[in-house]
Coordinates of C-alpha atoms in Angstrom, one line a residue:
Chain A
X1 CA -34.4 3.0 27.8
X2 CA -32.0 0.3 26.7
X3 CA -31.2 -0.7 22.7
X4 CA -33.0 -3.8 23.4
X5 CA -36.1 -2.1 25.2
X6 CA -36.0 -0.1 22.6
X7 CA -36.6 -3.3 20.0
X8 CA -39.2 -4.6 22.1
X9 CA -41.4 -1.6 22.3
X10 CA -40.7 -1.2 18.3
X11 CA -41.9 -5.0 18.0
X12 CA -45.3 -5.0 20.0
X13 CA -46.3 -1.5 18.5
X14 CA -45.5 -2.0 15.2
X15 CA -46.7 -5.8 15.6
X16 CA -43.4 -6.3 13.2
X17 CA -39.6 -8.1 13.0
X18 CA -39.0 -6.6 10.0
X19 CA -36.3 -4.6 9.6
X20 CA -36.6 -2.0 6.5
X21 CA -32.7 -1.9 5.1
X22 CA -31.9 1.1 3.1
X23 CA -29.0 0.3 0.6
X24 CA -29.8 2.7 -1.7
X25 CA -28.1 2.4 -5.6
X26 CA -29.1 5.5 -7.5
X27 CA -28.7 3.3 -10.7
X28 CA -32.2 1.7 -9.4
X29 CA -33.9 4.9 -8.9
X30 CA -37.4 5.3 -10.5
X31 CA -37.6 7.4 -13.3
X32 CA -37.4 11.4 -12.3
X33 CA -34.6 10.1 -9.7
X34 CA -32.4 7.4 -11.2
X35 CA -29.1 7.8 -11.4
X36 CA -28.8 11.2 -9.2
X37 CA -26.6 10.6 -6.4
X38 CA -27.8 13.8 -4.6
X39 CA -31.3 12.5 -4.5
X40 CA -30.2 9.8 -2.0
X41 CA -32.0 11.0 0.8
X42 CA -35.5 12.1 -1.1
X43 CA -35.8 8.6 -2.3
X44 CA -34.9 6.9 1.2
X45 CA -37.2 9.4 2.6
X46 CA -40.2 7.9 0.9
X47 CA -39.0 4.5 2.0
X48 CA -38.9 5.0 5.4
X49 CA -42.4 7.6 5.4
X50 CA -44.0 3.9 3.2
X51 CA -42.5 1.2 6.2
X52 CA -42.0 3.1 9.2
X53 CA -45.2 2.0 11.1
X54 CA -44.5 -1.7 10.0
X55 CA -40.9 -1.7 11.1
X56 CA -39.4 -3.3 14.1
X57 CA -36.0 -1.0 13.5
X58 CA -34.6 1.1 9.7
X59 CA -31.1 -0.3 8.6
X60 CA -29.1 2.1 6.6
X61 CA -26.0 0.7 5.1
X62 CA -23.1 3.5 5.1
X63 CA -21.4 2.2 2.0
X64 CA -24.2 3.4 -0.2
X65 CA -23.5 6.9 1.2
X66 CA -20.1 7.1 1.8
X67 CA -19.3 5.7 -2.2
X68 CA -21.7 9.0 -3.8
X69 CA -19.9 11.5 -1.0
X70 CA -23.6 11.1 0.7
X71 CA -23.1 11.4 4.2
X72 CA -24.5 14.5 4.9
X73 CA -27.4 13.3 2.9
X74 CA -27.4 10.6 5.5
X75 CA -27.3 12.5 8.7
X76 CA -30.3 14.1 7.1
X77 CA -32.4 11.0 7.0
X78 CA -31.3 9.5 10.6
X79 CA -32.9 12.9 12.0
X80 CA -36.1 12.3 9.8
X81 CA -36.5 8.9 10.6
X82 CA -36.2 9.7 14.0
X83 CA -39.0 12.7 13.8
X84 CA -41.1 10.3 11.6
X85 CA -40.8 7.4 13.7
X86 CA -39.4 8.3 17.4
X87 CA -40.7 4.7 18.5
X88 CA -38.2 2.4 15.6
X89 CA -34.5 2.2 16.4
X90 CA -31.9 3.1 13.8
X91 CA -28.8 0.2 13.5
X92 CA -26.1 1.7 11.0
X93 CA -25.0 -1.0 9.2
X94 CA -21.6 -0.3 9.3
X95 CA -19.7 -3.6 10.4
X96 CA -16.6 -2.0 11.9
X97 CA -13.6 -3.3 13.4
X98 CA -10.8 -1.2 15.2
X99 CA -9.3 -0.8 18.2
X100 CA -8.5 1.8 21.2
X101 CA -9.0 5.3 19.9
X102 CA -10.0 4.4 16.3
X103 CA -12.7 2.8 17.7
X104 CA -13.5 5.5 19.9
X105 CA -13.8 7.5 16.8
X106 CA -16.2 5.0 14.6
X107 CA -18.5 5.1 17.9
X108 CA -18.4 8.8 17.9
X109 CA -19.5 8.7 13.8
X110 CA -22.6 6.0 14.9
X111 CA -23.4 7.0 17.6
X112 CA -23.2 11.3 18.0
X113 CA -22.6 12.1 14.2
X114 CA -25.5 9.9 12.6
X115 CA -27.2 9.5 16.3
X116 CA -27.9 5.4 15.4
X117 CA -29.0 3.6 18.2
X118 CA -27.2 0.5 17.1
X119 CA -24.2 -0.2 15.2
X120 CA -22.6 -3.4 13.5
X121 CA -19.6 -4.7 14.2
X122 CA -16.6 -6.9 13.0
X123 CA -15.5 -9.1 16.0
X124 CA -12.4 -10.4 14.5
X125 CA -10.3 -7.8 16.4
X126 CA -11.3 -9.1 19.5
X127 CA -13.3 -7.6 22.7
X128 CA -11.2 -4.5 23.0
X129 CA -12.8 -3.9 19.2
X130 CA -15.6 -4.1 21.1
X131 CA -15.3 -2.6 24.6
X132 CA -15.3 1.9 23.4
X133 CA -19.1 0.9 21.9
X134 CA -20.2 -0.1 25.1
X135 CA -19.3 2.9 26.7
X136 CA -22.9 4.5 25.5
X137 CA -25.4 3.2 27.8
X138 CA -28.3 3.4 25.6
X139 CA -27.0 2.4 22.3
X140 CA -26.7 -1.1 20.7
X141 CA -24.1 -3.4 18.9
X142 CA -24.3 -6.5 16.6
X143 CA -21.5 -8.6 16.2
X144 CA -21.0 -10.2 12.8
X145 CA -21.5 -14.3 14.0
X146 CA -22.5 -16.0 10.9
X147 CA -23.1 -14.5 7.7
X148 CA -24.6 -16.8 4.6
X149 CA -22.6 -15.4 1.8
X150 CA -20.5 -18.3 0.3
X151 CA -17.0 -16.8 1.6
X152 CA -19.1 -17.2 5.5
X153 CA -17.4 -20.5 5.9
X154 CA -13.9 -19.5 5.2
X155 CA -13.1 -18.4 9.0
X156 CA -16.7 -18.6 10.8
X157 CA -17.2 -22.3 10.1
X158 CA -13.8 -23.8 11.2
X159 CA -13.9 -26.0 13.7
X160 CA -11.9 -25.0 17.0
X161 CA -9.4 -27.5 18.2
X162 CA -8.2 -24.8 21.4
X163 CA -11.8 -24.4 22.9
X164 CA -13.5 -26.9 25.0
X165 CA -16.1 -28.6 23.4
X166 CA -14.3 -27.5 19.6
X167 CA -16.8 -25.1 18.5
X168 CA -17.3 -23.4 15.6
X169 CA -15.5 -20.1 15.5
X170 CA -19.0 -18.2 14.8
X171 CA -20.2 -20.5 18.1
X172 CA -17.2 -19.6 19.6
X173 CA -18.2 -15.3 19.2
X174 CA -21.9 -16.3 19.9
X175 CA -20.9 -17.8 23.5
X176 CA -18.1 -14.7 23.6
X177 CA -21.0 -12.1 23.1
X178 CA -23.7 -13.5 25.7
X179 CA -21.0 -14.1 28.4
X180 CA -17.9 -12.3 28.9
X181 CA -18.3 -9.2 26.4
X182 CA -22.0 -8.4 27.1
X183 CA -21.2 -5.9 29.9
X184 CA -24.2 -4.6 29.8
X185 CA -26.9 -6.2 28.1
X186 CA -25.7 -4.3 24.9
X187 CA -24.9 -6.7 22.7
X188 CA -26.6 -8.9 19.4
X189 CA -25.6 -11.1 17.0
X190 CA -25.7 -10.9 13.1
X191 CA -26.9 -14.5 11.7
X192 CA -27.8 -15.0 7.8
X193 CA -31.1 -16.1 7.0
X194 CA -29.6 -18.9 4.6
X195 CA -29.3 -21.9 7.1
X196 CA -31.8 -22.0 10.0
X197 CA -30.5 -25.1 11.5
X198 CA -27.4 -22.6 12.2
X199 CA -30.0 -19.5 13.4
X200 CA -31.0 -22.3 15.9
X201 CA -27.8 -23.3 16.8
X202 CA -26.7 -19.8 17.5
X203 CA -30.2 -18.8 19.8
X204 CA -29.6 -21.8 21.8
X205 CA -25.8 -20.0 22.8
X206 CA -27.8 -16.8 22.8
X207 CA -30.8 -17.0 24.3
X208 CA -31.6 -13.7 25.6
X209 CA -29.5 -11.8 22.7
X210 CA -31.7 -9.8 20.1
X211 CA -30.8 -11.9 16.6
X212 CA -29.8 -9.4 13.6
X213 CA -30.7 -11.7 10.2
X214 CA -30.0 -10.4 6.9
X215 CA -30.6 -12.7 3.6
X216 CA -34.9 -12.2 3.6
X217 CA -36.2 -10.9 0.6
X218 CA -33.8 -10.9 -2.4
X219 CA -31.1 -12.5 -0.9
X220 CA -33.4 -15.6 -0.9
X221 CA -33.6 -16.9 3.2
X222 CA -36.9 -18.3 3.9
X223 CA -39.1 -15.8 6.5
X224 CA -41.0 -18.6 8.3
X225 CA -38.0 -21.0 8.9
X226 CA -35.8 -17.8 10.3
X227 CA -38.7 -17.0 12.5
X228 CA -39.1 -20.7 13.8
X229 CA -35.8 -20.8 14.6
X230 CA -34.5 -17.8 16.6
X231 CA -37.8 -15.7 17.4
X232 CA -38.6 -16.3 21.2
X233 CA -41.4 -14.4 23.3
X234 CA -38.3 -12.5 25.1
X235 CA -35.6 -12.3 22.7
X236 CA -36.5 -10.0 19.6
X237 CA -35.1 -11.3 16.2
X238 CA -34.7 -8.1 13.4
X239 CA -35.4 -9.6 10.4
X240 CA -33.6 -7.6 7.2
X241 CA -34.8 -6.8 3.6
X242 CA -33.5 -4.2 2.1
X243 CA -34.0 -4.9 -2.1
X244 CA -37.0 -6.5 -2.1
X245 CA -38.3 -3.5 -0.4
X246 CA -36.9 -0.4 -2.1
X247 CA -36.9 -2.1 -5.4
X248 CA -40.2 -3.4 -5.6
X249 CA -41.2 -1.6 -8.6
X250 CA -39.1 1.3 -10.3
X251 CA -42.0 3.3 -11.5
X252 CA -43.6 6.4 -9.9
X253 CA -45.8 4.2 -7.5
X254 CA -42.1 2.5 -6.2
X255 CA -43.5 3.8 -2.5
X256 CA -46.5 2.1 -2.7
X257 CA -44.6 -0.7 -3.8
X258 CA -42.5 -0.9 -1.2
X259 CA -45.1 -0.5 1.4
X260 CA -46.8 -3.6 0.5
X261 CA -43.8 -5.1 -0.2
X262 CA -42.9 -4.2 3.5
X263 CA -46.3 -5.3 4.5
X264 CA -46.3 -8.6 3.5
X265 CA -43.1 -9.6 4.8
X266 CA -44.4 -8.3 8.0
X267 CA -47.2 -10.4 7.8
X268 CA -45.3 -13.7 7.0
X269 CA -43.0 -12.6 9.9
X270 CA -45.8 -12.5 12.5
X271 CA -47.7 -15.2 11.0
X272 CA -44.9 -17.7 11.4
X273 CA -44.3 -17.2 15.0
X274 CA -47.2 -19.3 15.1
Chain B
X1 CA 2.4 -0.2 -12.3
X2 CA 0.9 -3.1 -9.1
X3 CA 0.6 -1.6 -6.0
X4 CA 3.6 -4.4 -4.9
X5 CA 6.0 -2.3 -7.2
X6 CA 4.8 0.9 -6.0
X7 CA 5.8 -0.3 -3.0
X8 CA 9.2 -1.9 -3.9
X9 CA 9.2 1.8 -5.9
X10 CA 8.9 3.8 -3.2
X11 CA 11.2 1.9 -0.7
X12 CA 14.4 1.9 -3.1
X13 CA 14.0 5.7 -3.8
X14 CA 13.1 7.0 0.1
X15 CA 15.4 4.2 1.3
X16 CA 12.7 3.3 3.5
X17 CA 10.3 1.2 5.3
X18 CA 8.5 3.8 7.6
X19 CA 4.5 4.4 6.6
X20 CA 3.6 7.7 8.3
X21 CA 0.3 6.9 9.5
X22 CA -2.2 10.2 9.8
X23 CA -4.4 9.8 13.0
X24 CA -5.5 13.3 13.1
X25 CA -7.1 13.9 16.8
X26 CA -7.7 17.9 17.1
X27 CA -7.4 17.8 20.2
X28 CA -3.5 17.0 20.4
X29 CA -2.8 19.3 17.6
X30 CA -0.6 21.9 18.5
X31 CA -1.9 25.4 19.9
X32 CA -3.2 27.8 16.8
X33 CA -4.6 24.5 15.7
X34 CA -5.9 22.8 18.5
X35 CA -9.0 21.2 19.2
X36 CA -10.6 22.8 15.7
X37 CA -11.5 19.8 13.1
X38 CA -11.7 22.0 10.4
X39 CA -8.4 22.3 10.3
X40 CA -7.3 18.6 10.2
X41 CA -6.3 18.9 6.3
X42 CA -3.8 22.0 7.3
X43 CA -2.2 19.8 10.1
X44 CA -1.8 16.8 8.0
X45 CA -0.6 18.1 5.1
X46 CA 2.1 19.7 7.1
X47 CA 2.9 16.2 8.7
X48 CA 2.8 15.1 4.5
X49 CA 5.1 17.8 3.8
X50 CA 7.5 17.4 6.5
X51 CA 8.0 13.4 5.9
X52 CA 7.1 12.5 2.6
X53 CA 10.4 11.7 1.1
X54 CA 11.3 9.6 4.2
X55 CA 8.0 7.2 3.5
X56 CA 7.4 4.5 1.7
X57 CA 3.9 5.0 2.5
X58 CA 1.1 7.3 4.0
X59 CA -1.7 5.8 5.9
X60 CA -4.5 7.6 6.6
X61 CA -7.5 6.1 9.6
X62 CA -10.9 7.3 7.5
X63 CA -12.1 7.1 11.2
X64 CA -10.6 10.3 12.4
X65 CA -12.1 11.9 9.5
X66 CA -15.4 10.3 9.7
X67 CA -15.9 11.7 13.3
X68 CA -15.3 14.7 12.6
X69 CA -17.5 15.2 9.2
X70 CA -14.0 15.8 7.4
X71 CA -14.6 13.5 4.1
X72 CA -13.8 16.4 2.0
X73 CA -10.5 17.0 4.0
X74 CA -9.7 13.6 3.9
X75 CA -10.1 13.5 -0.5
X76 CA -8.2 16.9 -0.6
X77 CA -5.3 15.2 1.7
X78 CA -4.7 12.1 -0.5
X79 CA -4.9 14.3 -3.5
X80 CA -2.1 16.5 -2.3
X81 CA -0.1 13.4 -1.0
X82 CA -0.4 12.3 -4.9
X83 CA 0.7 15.4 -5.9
X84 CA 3.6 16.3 -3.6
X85 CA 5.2 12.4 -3.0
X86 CA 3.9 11.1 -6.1
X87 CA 6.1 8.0 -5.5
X88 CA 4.5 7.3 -2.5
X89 CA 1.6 5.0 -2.3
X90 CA -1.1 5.5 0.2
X91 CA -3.2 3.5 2.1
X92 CA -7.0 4.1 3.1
X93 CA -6.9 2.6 6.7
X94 CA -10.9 1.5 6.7
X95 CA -11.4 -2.0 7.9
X96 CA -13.8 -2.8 5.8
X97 CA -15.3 -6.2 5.5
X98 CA -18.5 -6.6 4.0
X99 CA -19.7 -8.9 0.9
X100 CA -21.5 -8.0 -2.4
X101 CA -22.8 -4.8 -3.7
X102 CA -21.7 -3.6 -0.4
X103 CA -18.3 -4.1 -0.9
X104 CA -18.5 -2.9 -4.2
X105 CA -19.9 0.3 -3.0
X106 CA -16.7 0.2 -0.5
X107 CA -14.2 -0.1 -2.7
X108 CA -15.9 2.7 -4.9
X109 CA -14.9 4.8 -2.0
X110 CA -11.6 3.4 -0.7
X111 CA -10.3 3.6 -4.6
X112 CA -12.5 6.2 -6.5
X113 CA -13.9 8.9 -4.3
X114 CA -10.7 8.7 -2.1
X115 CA -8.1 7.9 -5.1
X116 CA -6.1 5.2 -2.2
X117 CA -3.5 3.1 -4.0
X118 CA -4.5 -0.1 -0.9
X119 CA -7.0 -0.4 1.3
X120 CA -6.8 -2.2 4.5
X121 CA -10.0 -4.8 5.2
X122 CA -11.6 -7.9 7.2
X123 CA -11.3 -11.0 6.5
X124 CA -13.8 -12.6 8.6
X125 CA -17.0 -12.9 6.2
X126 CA -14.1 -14.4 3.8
X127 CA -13.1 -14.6 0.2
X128 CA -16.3 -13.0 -1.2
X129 CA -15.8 -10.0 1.4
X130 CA -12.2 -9.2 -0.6
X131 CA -12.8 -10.4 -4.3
X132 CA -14.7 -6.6 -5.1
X133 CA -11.7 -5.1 -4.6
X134 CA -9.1 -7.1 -6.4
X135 CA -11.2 -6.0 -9.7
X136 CA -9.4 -3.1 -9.2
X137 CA -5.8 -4.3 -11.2
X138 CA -3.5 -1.3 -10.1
X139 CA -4.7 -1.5 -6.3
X140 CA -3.9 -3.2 -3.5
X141 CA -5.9 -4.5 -0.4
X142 CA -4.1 -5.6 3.2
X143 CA -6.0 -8.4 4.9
X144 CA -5.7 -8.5 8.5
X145 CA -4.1 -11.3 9.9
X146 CA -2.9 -10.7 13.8
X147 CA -3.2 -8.4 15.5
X148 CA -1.1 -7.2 18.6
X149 CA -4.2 -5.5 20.9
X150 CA -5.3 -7.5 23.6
X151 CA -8.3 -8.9 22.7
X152 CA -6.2 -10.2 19.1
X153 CA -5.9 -13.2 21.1
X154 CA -9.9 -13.6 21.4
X155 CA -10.8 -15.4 18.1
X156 CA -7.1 -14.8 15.8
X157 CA -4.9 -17.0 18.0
X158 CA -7.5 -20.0 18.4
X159 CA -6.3 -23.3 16.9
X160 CA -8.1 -25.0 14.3
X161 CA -9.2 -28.0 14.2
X162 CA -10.7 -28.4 11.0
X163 CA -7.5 -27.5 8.9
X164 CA -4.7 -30.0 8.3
X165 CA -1.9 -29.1 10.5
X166 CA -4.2 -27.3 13.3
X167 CA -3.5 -23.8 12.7
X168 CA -4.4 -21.2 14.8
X169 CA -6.8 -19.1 12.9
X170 CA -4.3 -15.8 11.8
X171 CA -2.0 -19.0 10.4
X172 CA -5.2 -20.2 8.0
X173 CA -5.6 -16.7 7.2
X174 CA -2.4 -16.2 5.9
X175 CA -2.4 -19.3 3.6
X176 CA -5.3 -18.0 2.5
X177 CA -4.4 -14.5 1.5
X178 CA -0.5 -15.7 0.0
X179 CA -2.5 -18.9 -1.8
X180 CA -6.2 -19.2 -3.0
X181 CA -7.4 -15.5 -2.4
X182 CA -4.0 -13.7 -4.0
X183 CA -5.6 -14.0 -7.3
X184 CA -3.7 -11.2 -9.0
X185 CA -0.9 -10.7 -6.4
X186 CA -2.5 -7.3 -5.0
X187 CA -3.2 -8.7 -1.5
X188 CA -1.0 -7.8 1.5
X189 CA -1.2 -8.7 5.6
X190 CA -1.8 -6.3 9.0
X191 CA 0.5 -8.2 11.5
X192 CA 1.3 -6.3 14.6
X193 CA 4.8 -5.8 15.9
X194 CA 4.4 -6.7 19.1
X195 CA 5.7 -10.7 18.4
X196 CA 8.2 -10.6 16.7
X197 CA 7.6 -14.3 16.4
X198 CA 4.3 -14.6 14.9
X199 CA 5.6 -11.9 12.1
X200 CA 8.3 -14.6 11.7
X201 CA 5.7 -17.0 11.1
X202 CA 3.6 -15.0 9.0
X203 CA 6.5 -14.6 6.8
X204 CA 7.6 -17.8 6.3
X205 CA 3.8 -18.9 5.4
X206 CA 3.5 -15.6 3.1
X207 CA 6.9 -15.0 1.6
X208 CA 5.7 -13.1 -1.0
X209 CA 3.5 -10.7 0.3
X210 CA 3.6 -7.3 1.8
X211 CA 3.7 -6.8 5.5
X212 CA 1.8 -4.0 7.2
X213 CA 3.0 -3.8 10.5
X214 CA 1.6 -1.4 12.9
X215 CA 2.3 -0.7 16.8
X216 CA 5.7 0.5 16.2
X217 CA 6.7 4.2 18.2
X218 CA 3.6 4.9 20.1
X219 CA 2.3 1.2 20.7
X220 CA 5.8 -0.1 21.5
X221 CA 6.5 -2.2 19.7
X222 CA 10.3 -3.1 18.8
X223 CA 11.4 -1.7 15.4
X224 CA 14.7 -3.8 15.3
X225 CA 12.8 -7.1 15.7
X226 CA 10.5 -6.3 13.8
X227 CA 12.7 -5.7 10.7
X228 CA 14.6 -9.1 11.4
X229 CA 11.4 -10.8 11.4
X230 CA 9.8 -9.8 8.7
X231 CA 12.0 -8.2 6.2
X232 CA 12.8 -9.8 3.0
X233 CA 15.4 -8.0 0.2
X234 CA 11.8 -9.2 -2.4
X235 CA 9.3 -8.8 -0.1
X236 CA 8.4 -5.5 1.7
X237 CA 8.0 -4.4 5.4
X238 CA 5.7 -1.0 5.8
X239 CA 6.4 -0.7 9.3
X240 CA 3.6 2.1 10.8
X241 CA 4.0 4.5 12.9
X242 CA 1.5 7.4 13.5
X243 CA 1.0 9.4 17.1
X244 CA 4.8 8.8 17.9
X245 CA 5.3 11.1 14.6
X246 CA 2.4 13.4 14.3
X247 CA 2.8 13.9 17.8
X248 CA 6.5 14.6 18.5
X249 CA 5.8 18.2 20.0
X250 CA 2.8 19.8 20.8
X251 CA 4.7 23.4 19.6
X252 CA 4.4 25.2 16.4
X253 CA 7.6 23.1 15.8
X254 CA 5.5 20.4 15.1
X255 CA 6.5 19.7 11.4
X256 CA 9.7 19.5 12.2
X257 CA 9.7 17.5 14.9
X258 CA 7.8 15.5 13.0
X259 CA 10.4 15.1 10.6
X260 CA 13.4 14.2 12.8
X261 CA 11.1 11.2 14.7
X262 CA 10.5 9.9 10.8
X263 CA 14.1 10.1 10.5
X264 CA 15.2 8.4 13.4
X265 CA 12.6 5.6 13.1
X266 CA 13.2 5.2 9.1
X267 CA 16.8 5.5 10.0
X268 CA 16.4 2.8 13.2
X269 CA 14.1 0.6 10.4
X270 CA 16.9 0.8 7.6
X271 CA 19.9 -0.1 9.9
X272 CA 17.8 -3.1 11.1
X273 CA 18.0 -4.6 7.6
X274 CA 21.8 -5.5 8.7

């Protein structure tokens, strides 16, 4: 089964596009586990045991671990949410960006060390940054495109004189990824939530690439415009919230929380593909 | 003491320019060593010991340690480069480029759980993506800027259109970094050796900041013209050079051959000043 067979199964049985981030800050722990950095995994635990049958795919981001010396904490949590939920893909949000044997080495930590399904990537390096991820046939890559943080339109959003047709330089990555670099149907694109006009912009270069959008939830996007403008019958999107979800209350019930927390964005998801 | 005298610090008293960079792949290490990951702390702090006072830097990939579960070798290896080569400022090779908490969780590790004097990172999702770590006064962070692997061409050499002048996109980033970004002078620029010319451009567009130039020894690229290019008698050159050093046998001479390829390059690097 390929990464984005995988998505698609994970969408129709879960009837979901959310994606459940898990960007866990032990300073936001409920009581009985805030601020205990070795309790990393039983809180993200509960998350994904509260979301997993709403979730299209679980997004761990490694910096969480890797700042509280966590990883083994986070090997643990793949396996689980893999025994838990065999049917939702797991993309380590990892955004990496090396070349030639370093690369070959952050693939080996995705994809045999935490066994993710999909990574993301940094394509400023260029296709040989790329290229060693590709070289597992079932496993996944997003390529940073356009991100909404205010520092997105410092490089993606300048205008290309060299390219025909002067692109954008995220336009320029998006036409890079479905074309020459998408050896074999591997590849997706990481677009922020902020600007749908731009989602748009980037499906219509994209059609048949699976969309990666952070920025739902407490980074502010709007769900139904993201949905409206890059969900299509045959191209998943992945729609992100991590805070929203994990943070939804930081008392005992804080699974609970999260699980209607979870569940309403789900339904806003599905309801807006109209 | 900035990270930019550290530097300057370390170059006067080791006379050099040479960063040993620690790539630690088990299965080149010499027999009585080889292929066991375990021991990738005993073969790198042999390659510290043997080279130390000939650096003005150490430059450890995190990926090598990442894929083989070797955080804790990786902590125990900066701390003994602190404590052997004091004077000798060491770089976390990571890549990292992500925005926010995330970055701040990022630069936790790169500075706190790892103790790194620099970092290396992204710039693609921009000036958001660096600021977390310039809250850090004593540290430094190396942007990347161009790059000499094949696909560096893909999005770093495209022209700009939307900048006056027309740039090509490693040009705007290096205005970037040397002006607007540089709040606190702590930022420095990855430029491959493999042009010559384009480190001649980079220089004259950041005169102030550190170089990081890797691809000299194993990648080939030419040490002389690379000094000529980029040098500056106030701004320094950390010319890298990792498998060419680390490894120069495949005997349990290792160490010191080590040590006489660090001399020869160093030596090569510091007759190149002219």
């Amino acid at each position: 089964m390929t990464f984005l067979e995988m998505l698609q199964a994970a969408q129709q049985r879960n009837r979901s596009l959310l994606c459940v981030g898990l960007d866990p800050e032990p300073t936001r722990f409920p009581a009985g586990l805030k601020g205990d950095a070795t309790r990393i995994y039983d809180f993200c635990a509960r998350i994904v045991d509260a979301t997993g049958d709403l979730a299209i795919a679980f997004k761990p981001q490694i910096a969480y671990f890797a700042a509280h010396r966590a990883e083994e904490q986070l090997e643990r949590l793949v396996r689980h949410m893999h025994a838990a939920f065999p049917h939702v893909p797991v993309i380590l949000d990892a955004k990496r960006g090396d070349i030639g044997s370093t690369a070959e080495q952050y693939a080996r930590e995705a994809f045999e060390r935490y066994e993710a399904d999909a990574v993301t990537l940094s394509p400023f390096m260029g296709f040989d940054s790329v290229q060693p991820y590709l070289k597992y046939p079932g496993k996944g890559a997003f390529l940073l495109c356009r991100t909404s943080n205010p520092g997105g339109d410092d490089l993606q959003n300048q205008r290309l004189a060299s390219v025909d047709g002067q692109p954008l330089l995220y336009e320029h990555v998006a036409k890079l990824a479905q074309g020459p670099w998408n050896l074999n149907g591997q590849l997706g694109l990481v677009v922020g939530a902020t600007y749908p006009a731009e989602i748009e912009r980037v499906r219509a270069l994209a059609p048949t690439m699976p969309l990666l959008i952070p920025g739902v939830g407490a980074q502010g996007g709007d769900a139904v415009a993201t949905v409206k403008a890059g969900w299509r019958a045959d191209a998943p999107i992945v729609v992100n919230s991590s805070r929203a979800i994990l943070y939804a209350s930081s008392g005992e019930d804080f699974a609970d929380a999260a699980r209607r927390e979870a569940l309403r964005t789900r339904d806003v998801l599905e309801a807006a593909k109209g």
